[in-house]
Amino acid sequence: MEIDKNNSDALVKLGKVQIEEGEADQALATYQQSIKDNPREVSFYILAGELYESQNKWDDAKNMYQQALNIESNHPLASNNMAYVILQQGGNVDVALAMAQTARRGMPDSPNAADTLGWAYFHKGVYHSAIDLFQEALHLNEKRGGADDATIHYHLGLAYQKANQPALARQQLERVLKISPNYANAAEVRKALSELRG
């Protein structure tokens, strides 16, 4: 990397190592410098955006994904992540839905893309389509050997709740807390569970 600051692969790996070592700020600095040195390399904008997202800095994440999309307008991962941020911020659901569809077409085997498209349908009030996509996301994740994903179970539980299937909703929401007792939305999960029990 010191020999060639344009070696994108080495820079991406360095950032990932820094994140694994708990040095998120260092990783962000690596990605920001990489963007300066390689302004047309989409992956650095996406990685920086994902870091901002993990810190709940939604506007910064959105800005990074937008820059990635300015370079490559149909980039599936940038489209997926932008759609998710728009939904998290309560933005235009139709825009998010279109981006999530682009992502799903570009990454048909991605559990993340299936989850994001399901989340867009959830926000549109199309709960049965959302449920199908969340189930597909869980299936794809399992097929890949991924760890059980609390967020997908959370989304599926909420969709079952809206679709008036309380027993299935309760099962999914209880699963969230089993997988991740300190889940970011644990308070909302417990609230939904108490409503289902009441």
Tab-separated table of C-alpha atoms in Angstrom:
chain	number	residue	atom	x	y	z
A	1	MET	CA	0.000	0.000	0.000
A	2	GLU	CA	2.842	2.383	0.785
A	3	ILE	CA	4.354	1.550	-2.613
A	4	ASP	CA	1.102	2.146	-4.496
A	5	LYS	CA	-1.606	4.343	-2.929
A	6	ASN	CA	-3.904	3.356	-5.814
A	7	ASN	CA	-3.894	-0.318	-4.772
A	8	SER	CA	-7.619	-0.421	-3.947
A	9	ASP	CA	-7.585	-4.026	-2.781
A	10	ALA	CA	-4.886	-3.380	-0.166
A	11	LEU	CA	-6.650	-0.218	1.039
A	12	VAL	CA	-9.984	-2.025	1.400
A	13	LYS	CA	-8.296	-4.805	3.397
A	14	LEU	CA	-6.469	-2.313	5.621
A	15	GLY	CA	-9.763	-0.596	6.479
A	16	LYS	CA	-11.416	-3.928	7.272
A	17	VAL	CA	-8.549	-4.935	9.583
A	18	GLN	CA	-8.801	-1.573	11.356
A	19	ILE	CA	-12.540	-2.121	11.890
A	20	GLU	CA	-11.948	-5.637	13.267
A	21	GLU	CA	-9.443	-4.171	15.700
A	22	GLY	CA	-12.043	-1.677	16.903
A	23	GLU	CA	-10.415	1.286	15.164
A	24	ALA	CA	-13.432	2.560	13.232
A	25	ASP	CA	-12.141	6.153	13.151
A	26	GLN	CA	-8.836	4.944	11.726
A	27	ALA	CA	-10.680	2.897	9.087
A	28	LEU	CA	-12.786	5.925	8.174
A	29	ALA	CA	-9.619	8.000	7.767
A	30	THR	CA	-8.201	5.257	5.508
A	31	TYR	CA	-11.338	5.298	3.343
A	32	GLN	CA	-11.477	9.117	3.223
A	33	GLN	CA	-7.833	9.266	2.092
A	34	SER	CA	-8.503	6.487	-0.420
A	35	ILE	CA	-11.405	8.536	-1.849
A	36	LYS	CA	-9.048	11.497	-2.314
A	37	ASP	CA	-6.460	9.292	-4.034
A	38	ASN	CA	-8.991	7.243	-6.065
A	39	PRO	CA	-12.078	9.442	-6.537
A	40	ARG	CA	-13.666	7.095	-9.116
A	41	GLU	CA	-13.417	3.923	-6.963
A	42	VAL	CA	-16.998	3.223	-5.790
A	43	SER	CA	-16.062	0.685	-3.092
A	44	PHE	CA	-14.440	3.316	-0.824
A	45	TYR	CA	-17.605	5.439	-0.762
A	46	ILE	CA	-19.678	2.359	0.093
A	47	LEU	CA	-17.309	1.218	2.856
A	48	ALA	CA	-17.230	4.706	4.364
A	49	GLY	CA	-21.028	4.837	4.126
A	50	GLU	CA	-21.377	1.491	5.905
A	51	LEU	CA	-19.125	2.739	8.700
A	52	TYR	CA	-21.225	5.881	9.109
A	53	GLU	CA	-24.346	3.705	9.075
A	54	SER	CA	-22.958	1.512	11.873
A	55	GLN	CA	-22.554	4.729	13.905
A	56	ASN	CA	-26.123	5.849	13.045
A	57	LYS	CA	-24.742	8.844	11.137
A	58	TRP	CA	-27.435	8.500	8.498
A	59	ASP	CA	-26.819	11.785	6.646
A	60	ASP	CA	-23.105	11.054	6.281
A	61	ALA	CA	-23.905	7.516	5.088
A	62	LYS	CA	-26.438	8.857	2.592
A	63	ASN	CA	-23.887	11.347	1.265
A	64	MET	CA	-21.338	8.565	0.668
A	65	TYR	CA	-23.850	6.316	-1.108
A	66	GLN	CA	-25.008	9.244	-3.239
A	67	GLN	CA	-21.431	9.900	-4.336
A	68	ALA	CA	-21.036	6.209	-5.215
A	69	LEU	CA	-24.262	6.365	-7.262
A	70	ASN	CA	-23.045	9.543	-8.993
A	71	ILE	CA	-20.137	7.455	-10.307
A	72	GLU	CA	-22.162	4.302	-11.076
A	73	SER	CA	-25.902	5.006	-11.033
A	74	ASN	CA	-27.088	1.368	-10.891
A	75	HIS	CA	-24.441	0.000	-8.526
A	76	PRO	CA	-26.379	-2.744	-6.671
A	77	LEU	CA	-24.729	-2.420	-3.243
A	78	ALA	CA	-24.813	1.383	-3.252
A	79	SER	CA	-28.483	1.237	-4.362
A	80	ASN	CA	-29.292	-1.275	-1.614
A	81	ASN	CA	-27.611	0.737	1.123
A	82	MET	CA	-29.108	4.036	-0.061
A	83	ALA	CA	-32.593	2.470	-0.122
A	84	TYR	CA	-32.135	1.254	3.461
A	85	VAL	CA	-30.948	4.656	4.704
A	86	ILE	CA	-33.894	6.387	2.994
A	87	LEU	CA	-36.296	3.982	4.743
A	88	GLN	CA	-34.568	4.414	8.120
A	89	GLN	CA	-34.861	8.185	7.789
A	90	GLY	CA	-38.509	8.102	6.760
A	91	GLY	CA	-37.711	9.350	3.249
A	92	ASN	CA	-39.504	8.738	-0.048
A	93	VAL	CA	-40.628	5.087	-0.006
A	94	ASP	CA	-41.111	4.966	-3.794
A	95	VAL	CA	-37.519	6.081	-4.406
A	96	ALA	CA	-36.281	3.534	-1.854
A	97	LEU	CA	-38.408	0.797	-3.449
A	98	ALA	CA	-36.977	1.498	-6.920
A	99	MET	CA	-33.417	1.426	-5.556
A	100	ALA	CA	-34.087	-1.772	-3.601
A	101	GLN	CA	-35.415	-3.398	-6.797
A	102	THR	CA	-32.236	-2.353	-8.648
A	103	ALA	CA	-30.164	-3.874	-5.837
A	104	ARG	CA	-32.134	-7.127	-5.867
A	105	ARG	CA	-31.733	-7.488	-9.647
A	106	GLY	CA	-27.988	-6.898	-9.322
A	107	MET	CA	-27.530	-9.137	-6.264
A	108	PRO	CA	-30.219	-11.852	-6.495
A	109	ASP	CA	-28.422	-14.129	-4.000
A	110	SER	CA	-27.864	-11.432	-1.370
A	111	PRO	CA	-29.842	-11.826	1.876
A	112	ASN	CA	-29.238	-8.109	2.456
A	113	ALA	CA	-30.852	-7.108	-0.860
A	114	ALA	CA	-33.869	-9.359	-0.184
A	115	ASP	CA	-34.236	-7.838	3.299
A	116	THR	CA	-34.006	-4.258	2.006
A	117	LEU	CA	-36.601	-4.872	-0.712
A	118	GLY	CA	-38.843	-6.521	1.886
A	119	TRP	CA	-38.389	-3.509	4.172
A	120	ALA	CA	-39.399	-1.207	1.293
A	121	TYR	CA	-42.556	-3.289	0.688
A	122	PHE	CA	-43.243	-3.186	4.438
A	123	HIS	CA	-43.106	0.628	4.334
A	124	LYS	CA	-45.453	0.573	1.317
A	125	GLY	CA	-47.912	-1.516	3.329
A	126	VAL	CA	-47.533	-4.574	1.059
A	127	TYR	CA	-47.012	-6.950	3.959
A	128	HIS	CA	-47.381	-10.317	2.212
A	129	SER	CA	-44.678	-9.422	-0.351
A	130	ALA	CA	-42.519	-8.185	2.530
A	131	ILE	CA	-42.978	-11.487	4.406
A	132	ASP	CA	-41.993	-13.491	1.306
A	133	LEU	CA	-38.813	-11.435	0.894
A	134	PHE	CA	-37.833	-11.647	4.567
A	135	GLN	CA	-38.285	-15.435	4.442
A	136	GLU	CA	-36.165	-15.485	1.275
A	137	ALA	CA	-33.507	-13.377	3.041
A	138	LEU	CA	-33.357	-15.855	5.935
A	139	HIS	CA	-33.133	-18.756	3.472
A	140	LEU	CA	-30.315	-17.099	1.478
A	141	ASN	CA	-28.468	-16.262	4.680
A	142	GLU	CA	-28.723	-19.858	5.903
A	143	LYS	CA	-27.621	-21.176	2.488
A	144	ARG	CA	-24.508	-18.984	2.722
A	145	GLY	CA	-23.774	-20.277	6.201
A	146	GLY	CA	-24.221	-16.806	7.671
A	147	ALA	CA	-24.948	-16.165	11.348
A	148	ASP	CA	-28.645	-15.886	12.170
A	149	ASP	CA	-29.588	-12.242	11.497
A	150	ALA	CA	-31.592	-10.513	14.224
A	151	THR	CA	-32.603	-7.633	11.933
A	152	ILE	CA	-34.233	-9.893	9.349
A	153	HIS	CA	-36.179	-11.690	12.123
A	154	TYR	CA	-37.178	-8.266	13.508
A	155	HIS	CA	-38.450	-7.131	10.113
A	156	LEU	CA	-40.278	-10.431	9.582
A	157	GLY	CA	-41.878	-10.197	13.032
A	158	LEU	CA	-43.150	-6.673	12.345
A	159	ALA	CA	-44.517	-7.759	8.954
A	160	TYR	CA	-46.359	-10.720	10.528
A	161	GLN	CA	-47.759	-8.329	13.144
A	162	LYS	CA	-49.078	-5.991	10.417
A	163	ALA	CA	-50.436	-8.975	8.446
A	164	ASN	CA	-52.435	-9.950	11.547
A	165	GLN	CA	-50.519	-13.165	12.262
A	166	PRO	CA	-49.729	-12.622	15.958
A	167	ALA	CA	-48.375	-16.100	16.781
A	168	LEU	CA	-45.820	-15.943	13.950
A	169	ALA	CA	-44.971	-12.340	14.838
A	170	ARG	CA	-44.305	-13.300	18.465
A	171	GLN	CA	-42.124	-16.245	17.384
A	172	GLN	CA	-39.927	-13.992	15.194
A	173	LEU	CA	-39.638	-11.180	17.734
A	174	GLU	CA	-38.699	-13.594	20.530
A	175	ARG	CA	-36.036	-14.978	18.169
A	176	VAL	CA	-34.529	-11.476	17.824
A	177	LEU	CA	-33.879	-11.242	21.577
A	178	LYS	CA	-32.568	-14.813	21.686
A	179	ILE	CA	-30.017	-14.053	18.932
A	180	SER	CA	-29.113	-10.622	20.254
A	181	PRO	CA	-30.288	-9.685	23.786
A	182	ASN	CA	-28.708	-6.225	23.361
A	183	TYR	CA	-30.205	-5.698	19.905
A	184	ALA	CA	-30.244	-2.024	18.839
A	185	ASN	CA	-34.067	-2.004	18.654
A	186	ALA	CA	-34.581	-4.250	21.698
A	187	ALA	CA	-36.928	-1.723	23.322
A	188	GLU	CA	-39.174	-1.693	20.227
A	189	VAL	CA	-39.066	-5.503	20.092
A	190	ARG	CA	-40.196	-5.761	23.736
A	191	LYS	CA	-42.930	-3.170	23.126
A	192	ALA	CA	-44.230	-5.121	20.101
A	193	LEU	CA	-44.131	-8.352	22.125
A	194	SER	CA	-46.117	-6.833	24.977
A	195	GLU	CA	-48.726	-5.561	22.488
A	196	LEU	CA	-48.957	-9.064	20.974
A	197	ARG	CA	-49.387	-10.640	24.415
A	198	GLY	CA	-51.930	-8.018	25.460
